[in-house]
């Protein structure tokens, strides 16, 4: 669905007022162009040099300061601020510069300089108009907030997502937004980091008018003439100028924020709430205090690690941009939970998908889940119907012959998968890719009897498909280089993060995760209750404890992967207690059957109200096997570098993002300490804790 919209944008000509291509090339500034039209309205265009999108680097802001000084000396009748890039208005700060700023004393003067420039724009004594298309995020929106009017085109997306980096707005946006629109709505927008489309932005008062590209000049003229009515933030804004009223609202905000993120791990929400609570009645004071608050956050470990995570995501994205997949038609074998949801996701992303299963009810269930996915993503009826039209239930397996990619997603049985490939291969197009969604079977074993193993790869999705961003692109030695490149590009094409991994037992994520889950099971076997075990992991920052996660995955799947890994990595994988087999025989498989380590009701585990204290030694027993497996995978070349591994574990398992990834966390503790603690645990609990040689051969 995004493809046609982007193509339309790429073909669109932007109304850039008096700034012809020649005039822009003659600009004395590297990132900005300025010209006046016949009405003496100045058009100021942002076009960051050597970049596909606009972002606010220090150099971009310094140039803006020079331009505003010039405009103040010779005031135009109005000022239009817009982007010259089709890609959008401005995506915010240049985050790469954040990596260099680790000392609050260094950050504060830079912020003060940036604030002075933004304040100069806000104080300009002529009407100022921001014309917004595409992304207008973070610092980009903060610049737009300095203008008197904001005019948005239909494709505009506006938001302040700094909270996702462990920060809050730092260019005056905290004060300007809470004084422009309903303060509670403004705080919610900043605390969640969500974006608003143009229509919702207009409804909130963030945008003054919605316009089409062809009407830009007319709308600008109306704004400069004062014919566009400004937004009144209403009675609630006036009430919340009082400190007691803000105290009441702040209490509720804290409670809601704490439900989503532990304040001890993620300090930005509390910093933002406190900033508004204490200074929300005085915009100037709030902007001033915003500087110190932002500097404190940016110099802290959480923000630095979350900035690292941002770049880990970008690195994973880049692995999917090296080639054109050429994949427009996908055929999925198996309409179960994974296969059906993979097909749904591909259809949602604009691909034609046929879905084969021998059971009509399985196909019907997949279609029903697809419609539900569309509803959750707030698609309108027309958009939902378009997605469903692209998803074709296929009882006859006819979609194989026309597919660019055929993906198998049947149960983890080697013989079953081999038989499916034997039947499929003669029907495939000459250039079609053949892929498996296996979570654990080495691809060399699956490819043994293929006539053309060069086109065979692994595409291991994670459950739930619509939420989990990572896809392991498993690369058997027999796969052609072109096939691997196309597989990675396909993953990028459907909005997922590809991580290239070798065809080793359990690949990467399951290989690393299983020792962690099994150690939790052994602790449970020793008599430690489930809540205590899970609480230790959650206190560390994991989104779920290991036993709740095992219930979510399914105890049958956990056992199958554990036994496969034990067969191939004998001394590193402990024997599963016999009672776990008994639970499976009784049908206690976890969430899907309503009973596992926990009883499940309405999709939620039933836990005791009291929160048991986390235990440091218990945490090390859980965590160190995971870190040890990470090091083994890096040393053995299952993944090529530490950044890809850390990114995969964050986006594939939810490993505490604020810690920057498992090996990054290990480096912060020190490889020598990790090796010593593993050796001590090995003496006490057995050889499964034996430190991997990589801790000394490749110290973090």
mmCIF file of C-alpha atoms in Angstrom, residues 331-643:
data_model
loop_
_atom_site.group_PDB
_atom_site.id
_atom_site.type_symbol
_atom_site.label_atom_id
_atom_site.label_comp_id
_atom_site.label_asym_id
_atom_site.label_seq_id
_atom_site.Cartn_x
_atom_site.Cartn_y
_atom_site.Cartn_z
ATOM 1 C CA UNK A 331 2.932 -18.150 -2.562
ATOM 2 C CA UNK A 332 2.809 -19.430 1.033
ATOM 3 C CA UNK A 333 2.474 -23.134 1.874
ATOM 4 C CA UNK A 334 0.596 -23.645 5.141
ATOM 5 C CA UNK A 335 -2.142 -21.395 6.545
ATOM 6 C CA UNK A 336 -1.415 -21.998 10.217
ATOM 7 C CA UNK A 337 -0.525 -19.305 12.722
ATOM 8 C CA UNK A 338 2.802 -18.489 11.053
ATOM 9 C CA UNK A 339 2.042 -19.118 7.389
ATOM 10 C CA UNK A 340 -1.311 -17.347 7.474
ATOM 11 C CA UNK A 341 0.125 -14.331 9.260
ATOM 12 C CA UNK A 342 3.124 -14.100 6.911
ATOM 13 C CA UNK A 343 0.707 -14.126 3.971
ATOM 14 C CA UNK A 344 -1.420 -11.441 5.635
ATOM 15 C CA UNK A 345 1.568 -9.216 6.260
ATOM 16 C CA UNK A 346 2.779 -9.529 2.650
ATOM 17 C CA UNK A 347 -0.701 -8.627 1.362
ATOM 18 C CA UNK A 348 -0.801 -5.644 3.710
ATOM 19 C CA UNK A 349 2.488 -4.460 2.202
ATOM 20 C CA UNK A 350 1.040 -4.451 -1.308
ATOM 21 C CA UNK A 351 2.124 -7.861 -2.645
ATOM 22 C CA UNK A 352 -0.105 -10.373 -4.420
ATOM 23 C CA UNK A 353 -0.256 -13.460 -2.199
ATOM 24 C CA UNK A 354 -1.686 -16.924 -2.692
ATOM 25 C CA UNK A 355 -2.050 -19.095 0.412
ATOM 26 C CA UNK A 356 -2.251 -22.871 0.171
ATOM 27 C CA UNK A 357 -3.596 -25.276 2.749
ATOM 28 C CA UNK A 358 -5.515 -28.532 2.513
ATOM 29 C CA UNK A 359 -7.922 -27.403 5.247
ATOM 30 C CA UNK A 360 -10.639 -24.899 4.337
ATOM 31 C CA UNK A 361 -10.995 -23.840 7.982
ATOM 32 C CA UNK A 362 -7.292 -22.949 8.156
ATOM 33 C CA UNK A 363 -7.622 -20.699 5.112
ATOM 34 C CA UNK A 364 -10.783 -19.125 6.521
ATOM 35 C CA UNK A 365 -9.000 -18.461 9.809
ATOM 36 C CA UNK A 366 -6.105 -16.790 7.991
ATOM 37 C CA UNK A 367 -8.480 -14.503 6.083
ATOM 38 C CA UNK A 368 -10.282 -13.618 9.319
ATOM 39 C CA UNK A 369 -6.978 -12.755 11.032
ATOM 40 C CA UNK A 370 -6.010 -10.608 8.039
ATOM 41 C CA UNK A 371 -9.213 -8.590 8.351
ATOM 42 C CA UNK A 372 -8.550 -8.189 12.081
ATOM 43 C CA UNK A 373 -4.998 -7.001 11.350
ATOM 44 C CA UNK A 374 -6.396 -4.356 8.992
ATOM 45 C CA UNK A 375 -8.795 -3.216 11.707
ATOM 46 C CA UNK A 376 -6.009 -2.924 14.282
ATOM 47 C CA UNK A 377 -3.993 -0.834 11.842
ATOM 48 C CA UNK A 378 -7.004 1.435 11.332
ATOM 49 C CA UNK A 379 -7.436 0.812 7.637
ATOM 50 C CA UNK A 380 -10.677 2.063 6.156
ATOM 51 C CA UNK A 381 -13.159 -0.309 4.527
ATOM 52 C CA UNK A 382 -11.823 0.345 1.028
ATOM 53 C CA UNK A 383 -8.208 -0.219 2.090
ATOM 54 C CA UNK A 384 -9.146 -3.404 3.973
ATOM 55 C CA UNK A 385 -10.943 -4.771 0.935
ATOM 56 C CA UNK A 386 -7.881 -4.070 -1.217
ATOM 57 C CA UNK A 387 -5.711 -6.096 1.196
ATOM 58 C CA UNK A 388 -8.185 -8.986 1.227
ATOM 59 C CA UNK A 389 -8.375 -8.894 -2.581
ATOM 60 C CA UNK A 390 -4.595 -9.396 -2.707
ATOM 61 C CA UNK A 391 -4.784 -12.461 -0.431
ATOM 62 C CA UNK A 392 -6.011 -15.451 -2.454
ATOM 63 C CA UNK A 393 -6.966 -18.679 -0.621
ATOM 64 C CA UNK A 394 -5.599 -21.524 -2.749
ATOM 65 C CA UNK A 395 -6.863 -25.066 -2.097
ATOM 66 C CA UNK A 396 -5.265 -26.401 -5.307
ATOM 67 C CA UNK A 397 -1.741 -25.023 -4.836
ATOM 68 C CA UNK A 398 -1.989 -23.274 -8.207
ATOM 69 C CA UNK A 399 -0.175 -20.160 -7.063
ATOM 70 C CA UNK A 400 3.170 -21.966 -7.156
ATOM 71 C CA UNK A 401 3.586 -21.635 -10.908
ATOM 72 C CA UNK A 402 3.305 -17.824 -11.038
ATOM 73 C CA UNK A 403 5.032 -16.922 -7.753
ATOM 74 C CA UNK A 404 8.311 -15.016 -7.554
ATOM 75 C CA UNK A 405 8.787 -16.419 -4.049
ATOM 76 C CA UNK A 406 7.421 -19.658 -2.626
ATOM 77 C CA UNK A 407 7.643 -19.855 1.162
ATOM 78 C CA UNK A 408 7.019 -23.043 3.129
ATOM 79 C CA UNK A 409 5.592 -22.653 6.647
ATOM 80 C CA UNK A 410 4.467 -26.148 7.706
ATOM 81 C CA UNK A 411 5.261 -27.962 11.001
ATOM 82 C CA UNK A 412 8.910 -28.620 11.938
ATOM 83 C CA UNK A 413 9.204 -32.098 10.408
ATOM 84 C CA UNK A 414 12.168 -32.733 8.135
ATOM 85 C CA UNK A 415 10.508 -35.425 6.009
ATOM 86 C CA UNK A 416 7.323 -33.387 5.552
ATOM 87 C CA UNK A 417 9.242 -30.345 4.353
ATOM 88 C CA UNK A 418 11.399 -32.408 1.997
ATOM 89 C CA UNK A 419 8.328 -33.991 0.434
ATOM 90 C CA UNK A 420 6.736 -30.587 -0.102
ATOM 91 C CA UNK A 421 9.893 -29.336 -1.825
ATOM 92 C CA UNK A 422 10.000 -32.433 -4.018
ATOM 93 C CA UNK A 423 6.485 -31.708 -5.244
ATOM 94 C CA UNK A 424 6.976 -27.959 -5.586
ATOM 95 C CA UNK A 425 10.290 -27.701 -7.361
ATOM 96 C CA UNK A 426 9.181 -28.861 -10.860
ATOM 97 C CA UNK A 427 6.393 -26.233 -10.830
ATOM 98 C CA UNK A 428 8.565 -23.227 -9.944
ATOM 99 C CA UNK A 429 9.380 -20.450 -12.392
ATOM 100 C CA UNK A 430 13.003 -20.444 -13.489
ATOM 101 C CA UNK A 431 13.810 -17.326 -11.472
ATOM 102 C CA UNK A 432 11.603 -18.054 -8.450
ATOM 103 C CA UNK A 433 13.059 -18.133 -4.942
ATOM 104 C CA UNK A 434 12.263 -21.090 -2.709
ATOM 105 C CA UNK A 435 12.279 -20.406 1.023
ATOM 106 C CA UNK A 436 11.537 -22.122 4.317
ATOM 107 C CA UNK A 437 10.320 -20.589 7.558
ATOM 108 C CA UNK A 438 11.943 -23.327 9.633
ATOM 109 C CA UNK A 439 13.021 -22.149 13.062
ATOM 110 C CA UNK A 440 15.648 -24.788 13.724
ATOM 111 C CA UNK A 441 16.302 -27.365 10.966
ATOM 112 C CA UNK A 442 19.675 -26.804 9.223
ATOM 113 C CA UNK A 443 18.990 -25.807 5.630
ATOM 114 C CA UNK A 444 21.630 -28.182 4.281
ATOM 115 C CA UNK A 445 19.437 -31.075 5.433
ATOM 116 C CA UNK A 446 16.374 -29.584 3.747
ATOM 117 C CA UNK A 447 18.259 -28.860 0.520
ATOM 118 C CA UNK A 448 19.815 -32.316 0.132
ATOM 119 C CA UNK A 449 17.445 -33.502 -2.605
ATOM 120 C CA UNK A 450 16.736 -30.211 -4.365
ATOM 121 C CA UNK A 451 17.557 -30.008 -8.064
ATOM 122 C CA UNK A 452 18.471 -26.327 -7.772
ATOM 123 C CA UNK A 453 19.699 -25.608 -4.223
ATOM 124 C CA UNK A 454 21.127 -22.273 -5.364
ATOM 125 C CA UNK A 455 17.728 -20.605 -5.069
ATOM 126 C CA UNK A 456 16.902 -22.032 -1.646
ATOM 127 C CA UNK A 457 17.134 -19.792 1.460
ATOM 128 C CA UNK A 458 15.641 -19.513 4.919
ATOM 129 C CA UNK A 459 13.239 -16.729 5.888
ATOM 130 C CA UNK A 460 12.604 -17.217 9.584
ATOM 131 C CA UNK A 461 9.812 -14.916 10.812
ATOM 132 C CA UNK A 462 8.942 -14.514 14.478
ATOM 133 C CA UNK A 463 5.560 -14.716 16.142
ATOM 134 C CA UNK A 464 3.491 -12.528 16.112
ATOM 135 C CA UNK A 465 4.470 -11.608 12.561
ATOM 136 C CA UNK A 466 2.723 -8.208 12.578
ATOM 137 C CA UNK A 467 4.652 -7.076 15.679
ATOM 138 C CA UNK A 468 8.068 -8.717 15.463
ATOM 139 C CA UNK A 469 10.313 -6.660 13.203
ATOM 140 C CA UNK A 470 13.148 -9.147 12.712
ATOM 141 C CA UNK A 471 13.436 -11.809 10.001
ATOM 142 C CA UNK A 472 16.443 -14.126 9.956
ATOM 143 C CA UNK A 473 17.690 -14.569 6.387
ATOM 144 C CA UNK A 474 19.343 -17.959 6.666
ATOM 145 C CA UNK A 475 22.134 -18.491 4.164
ATOM 146 C CA UNK A 476 23.089 -22.101 3.414
ATOM 147 C CA UNK A 477 26.419 -22.595 1.653
ATOM 148 C CA UNK A 478 24.588 -23.855 -1.425
ATOM 149 C CA UNK A 479 22.606 -20.603 -1.904
ATOM 150 C CA UNK A 480 23.590 -18.358 -4.794
ATOM 151 C CA UNK A 481 24.758 -14.854 -3.914
ATOM 152 C CA UNK A 482 21.925 -13.391 -5.992
ATOM 153 C CA UNK A 483 19.339 -15.474 -4.115
ATOM 154 C CA UNK A 484 20.595 -14.231 -0.765
ATOM 155 C CA UNK A 485 20.533 -10.607 -1.953
ATOM 156 C CA UNK A 486 16.979 -10.993 -3.267
ATOM 157 C CA UNK A 487 15.836 -12.605 -0.023
ATOM 158 C CA UNK A 488 17.257 -9.735 2.036
ATOM 159 C CA UNK A 489 15.685 -7.178 -0.308
ATOM 160 C CA UNK A 490 12.318 -8.930 -0.031
ATOM 161 C CA UNK A 491 12.435 -8.637 3.763
ATOM 162 C CA UNK A 492 13.198 -4.933 3.448
ATOM 163 C CA UNK A 493 10.419 -4.557 0.860
ATOM 164 C CA UNK A 494 7.813 -5.791 3.368
ATOM 165 C CA UNK A 495 8.989 -3.419 6.088
ATOM 166 C CA UNK A 496 10.973 -5.887 8.160
ATOM 167 C CA UNK A 497 14.569 -5.962 9.395
ATOM 168 C CA UNK A 498 16.683 -8.693 7.768
ATOM 169 C CA UNK A 499 19.577 -10.177 9.698
ATOM 170 C CA UNK A 500 21.852 -12.473 7.657
ATOM 171 C CA UNK A 501 22.758 -15.638 9.557
ATOM 172 C CA UNK A 502 24.503 -18.856 8.612
ATOM 173 C CA UNK A 503 22.705 -22.180 8.592
ATOM 174 C CA UNK A 504 23.821 -23.297 12.051
ATOM 175 C CA UNK A 505 21.757 -25.175 14.669
ATOM 176 C CA UNK A 506 18.982 -22.867 15.855
ATOM 177 C CA UNK A 507 20.397 -20.102 13.633
ATOM 178 C CA UNK A 508 20.924 -17.043 15.862
ATOM 179 C CA UNK A 509 17.869 -16.091 17.921
ATOM 180 C CA UNK A 510 16.768 -19.578 19.006
ATOM 181 C CA UNK A 511 20.374 -20.617 19.621
ATOM 182 C CA UNK A 512 20.820 -17.665 21.995
ATOM 183 C CA UNK A 513 17.373 -17.686 23.571
ATOM 184 C CA UNK A 514 17.070 -21.388 24.364
ATOM 185 C CA UNK A 515 19.759 -21.615 27.104
ATOM 186 C CA UNK A 516 18.033 -18.652 28.806
ATOM 187 C CA UNK A 517 14.617 -20.339 28.677
ATOM 188 C CA UNK A 518 16.005 -23.714 29.771
ATOM 189 C CA UNK A 519 17.836 -22.234 32.746
ATOM 190 C CA UNK A 520 14.530 -20.713 33.857
ATOM 191 C CA UNK A 521 12.926 -24.158 33.578
ATOM 192 C CA UNK A 522 15.740 -25.684 35.668
ATOM 193 C CA UNK A 523 15.307 -22.987 38.320
ATOM 194 C CA UNK A 524 11.591 -23.806 38.376
ATOM 195 C CA UNK A 525 12.540 -27.482 38.734
ATOM 196 C CA UNK A 526 14.642 -26.544 41.776
ATOM 197 C CA UNK A 527 11.583 -25.027 43.434
ATOM 198 C CA UNK A 528 11.880 -21.333 42.546
ATOM 199 C CA UNK A 529 8.393 -20.100 41.684
ATOM 200 C CA UNK A 530 7.594 -18.750 38.222
ATOM 201 C CA UNK A 531 6.856 -15.187 39.375
ATOM 202 C CA UNK A 532 10.239 -14.875 41.114
ATOM 203 C CA UNK A 533 12.096 -16.122 38.045
ATOM 204 C CA UNK A 534 10.215 -13.834 35.685
ATOM 205 C CA UNK A 535 10.490 -10.865 38.044
ATOM 206 C CA UNK A 536 14.296 -11.097 37.969
ATOM 207 C CA UNK A 537 14.323 -10.867 34.168
ATOM 208 C CA UNK A 538 11.748 -8.063 34.097
ATOM 209 C CA UNK A 539 13.709 -6.082 36.685
ATOM 210 C CA UNK A 540 16.714 -6.347 34.357
ATOM 211 C CA UNK A 541 14.567 -4.829 31.601
ATOM 212 C CA UNK A 542 13.222 -7.774 29.621
ATOM 213 C CA UNK A 543 9.689 -7.191 28.286
ATOM 214 C CA UNK A 544 8.623 -10.647 29.525
ATOM 215 C CA UNK A 545 10.096 -13.098 31.971
ATOM 216 C CA UNK A 546 11.466 -16.341 30.447
ATOM 217 C CA UNK A 547 8.671 -18.605 31.691
ATOM 218 C CA UNK A 548 5.938 -16.279 30.489
ATOM 219 C CA UNK A 549 7.813 -16.089 27.176
ATOM 220 C CA UNK A 550 7.982 -19.897 26.990
ATOM 221 C CA UNK A 551 4.217 -20.015 27.517
ATOM 222 C CA UNK A 552 3.770 -17.429 24.772
ATOM 223 C CA UNK A 553 5.960 -19.335 22.302
ATOM 224 C CA UNK A 554 4.399 -22.687 23.211
ATOM 225 C CA UNK A 555 6.013 -25.332 25.411
ATOM 226 C CA UNK A 556 5.809 -27.857 22.580
ATOM 227 C CA UNK A 557 7.857 -25.599 20.321
ATOM 228 C CA UNK A 558 10.349 -24.844 23.096
ATOM 229 C CA UNK A 559 10.828 -28.555 23.755
ATOM 230 C CA UNK A 560 11.289 -29.375 20.060
ATOM 231 C CA UNK A 561 13.937 -26.668 19.614
ATOM 232 C CA UNK A 562 15.660 -27.637 22.887
ATOM 233 C CA UNK A 563 15.932 -31.279 21.865
ATOM 234 C CA UNK A 564 17.222 -30.363 18.400
ATOM 235 C CA UNK A 565 19.881 -28.087 19.896
ATOM 236 C CA UNK A 566 20.859 -30.639 22.528
ATOM 237 C CA UNK A 567 21.380 -33.221 19.804
ATOM 238 C CA UNK A 568 23.753 -30.875 17.941
ATOM 239 C CA UNK A 569 25.296 -28.851 20.825
ATOM 240 C CA UNK A 570 25.306 -31.544 23.463
ATOM 241 C CA UNK A 571 27.314 -30.134 26.358
ATOM 242 C CA UNK A 572 25.895 -26.614 26.083
ATOM 243 C CA UNK A 573 22.199 -27.518 26.299
ATOM 244 C CA UNK A 574 20.896 -29.101 29.530
ATOM 245 C CA UNK A 575 18.553 -32.060 29.683
ATOM 246 C CA UNK A 576 14.912 -31.027 29.926
ATOM 247 C CA UNK A 577 13.194 -32.255 33.136
ATOM 248 C CA UNK A 578 10.817 -35.179 32.600
ATOM 249 C CA UNK A 579 7.808 -33.311 34.005
ATOM 250 C CA UNK A 580 7.902 -30.940 31.028
ATOM 251 C CA UNK A 581 7.150 -33.923 28.751
ATOM 252 C CA UNK A 582 4.294 -34.794 31.107
ATOM 253 C CA UNK A 583 2.850 -31.275 30.772
ATOM 254 C CA UNK A 584 2.865 -31.634 26.997
ATOM 255 C CA UNK A 585 1.126 -35.005 27.166
ATOM 256 C CA UNK A 586 -1.602 -33.397 29.295
ATOM 257 C CA UNK A 587 -2.036 -30.684 26.663
ATOM 258 C CA UNK A 588 -0.549 -27.925 28.829
ATOM 259 C CA UNK A 589 1.250 -26.082 26.048
ATOM 260 C CA UNK A 590 1.079 -22.537 27.394
ATOM 261 C CA UNK A 591 -1.062 -19.642 26.291
ATOM 262 C CA UNK A 592 -2.636 -21.426 23.320
ATOM 263 C CA UNK A 593 -4.179 -24.096 25.564
ATOM 264 C CA UNK A 594 -4.802 -21.880 28.600
ATOM 265 C CA UNK A 595 -2.292 -23.640 30.863
ATOM 266 C CA UNK A 596 1.488 -23.792 30.986
ATOM 267 C CA UNK A 597 3.730 -22.383 33.681
ATOM 268 C CA UNK A 598 0.814 -20.025 34.257
ATOM 269 C CA UNK A 599 -2.939 -20.334 33.906
ATOM 270 C CA UNK A 600 -4.022 -18.053 31.062
ATOM 271 C CA UNK A 601 -7.310 -16.160 30.946
ATOM 272 C CA UNK A 602 -8.304 -13.882 28.058
ATOM 273 C CA UNK A 603 -4.750 -13.973 26.750
ATOM 274 C CA UNK A 604 -3.131 -12.928 30.040
ATOM 275 C CA UNK A 605 -1.148 -14.986 32.579
ATOM 276 C CA UNK A 606 -2.645 -15.123 36.055
ATOM 277 C CA UNK A 607 0.039 -13.988 38.492
ATOM 278 C CA UNK A 608 0.163 -13.188 42.175
ATOM 279 C CA UNK A 609 -0.404 -9.559 43.089
ATOM 280 C CA UNK A 610 2.751 -9.205 45.178
ATOM 281 C CA UNK A 611 6.020 -8.566 43.348
ATOM 282 C CA UNK A 612 8.835 -10.819 44.612
ATOM 283 C CA UNK A 613 12.231 -9.165 44.874
ATOM 284 C CA UNK A 614 14.740 -9.801 42.108
ATOM 285 C CA UNK A 615 17.837 -11.788 43.049
ATOM 286 C CA UNK A 616 21.234 -10.903 41.501
ATOM 287 C CA UNK A 617 22.578 -14.477 41.518
ATOM 288 C CA UNK A 618 19.340 -15.800 40.068
ATOM 289 C CA UNK A 619 19.552 -13.152 37.316
ATOM 290 C CA UNK A 620 23.108 -14.187 36.436
ATOM 291 C CA UNK A 621 21.997 -17.795 36.120
ATOM 292 C CA UNK A 622 19.409 -16.667 33.570
ATOM 293 C CA UNK A 623 21.391 -14.017 31.766
ATOM 294 C CA UNK A 624 24.916 -15.381 31.509
ATOM 295 C CA UNK A 625 23.966 -18.458 29.434
ATOM 296 C CA UNK A 626 22.325 -16.046 26.976
ATOM 297 C CA UNK A 627 25.464 -13.884 26.827
ATOM 298 C CA UNK A 628 27.640 -16.977 26.502
ATOM 299 C CA UNK A 629 25.589 -18.169 23.531
ATOM 300 C CA UNK A 630 25.883 -14.721 21.946
ATOM 301 C CA UNK A 631 29.646 -14.926 22.176
ATOM 302 C CA UNK A 632 29.638 -18.459 20.738
ATOM 303 C CA UNK A 633 27.532 -17.332 17.762
ATOM 304 C CA UNK A 634 29.868 -14.409 17.118
ATOM 305 C CA UNK A 635 32.998 -16.557 17.406
ATOM 306 C CA UNK A 636 31.577 -19.291 15.172
ATOM 307 C CA UNK A 637 30.446 -16.827 12.507
ATOM 308 C CA UNK A 638 26.721 -17.507 12.820
ATOM 309 C CA UNK A 639 26.457 -13.746 12.436
ATOM 310 C CA UNK A 640 29.190 -11.555 11.009
ATOM 311 C CA UNK A 641 29.520 -8.828 13.609
ATOM 312 C CA UNK A 642 28.505 -7.738 17.079
ATOM 313 C CA UNK A 643 26.208 -4.920 15.939
#
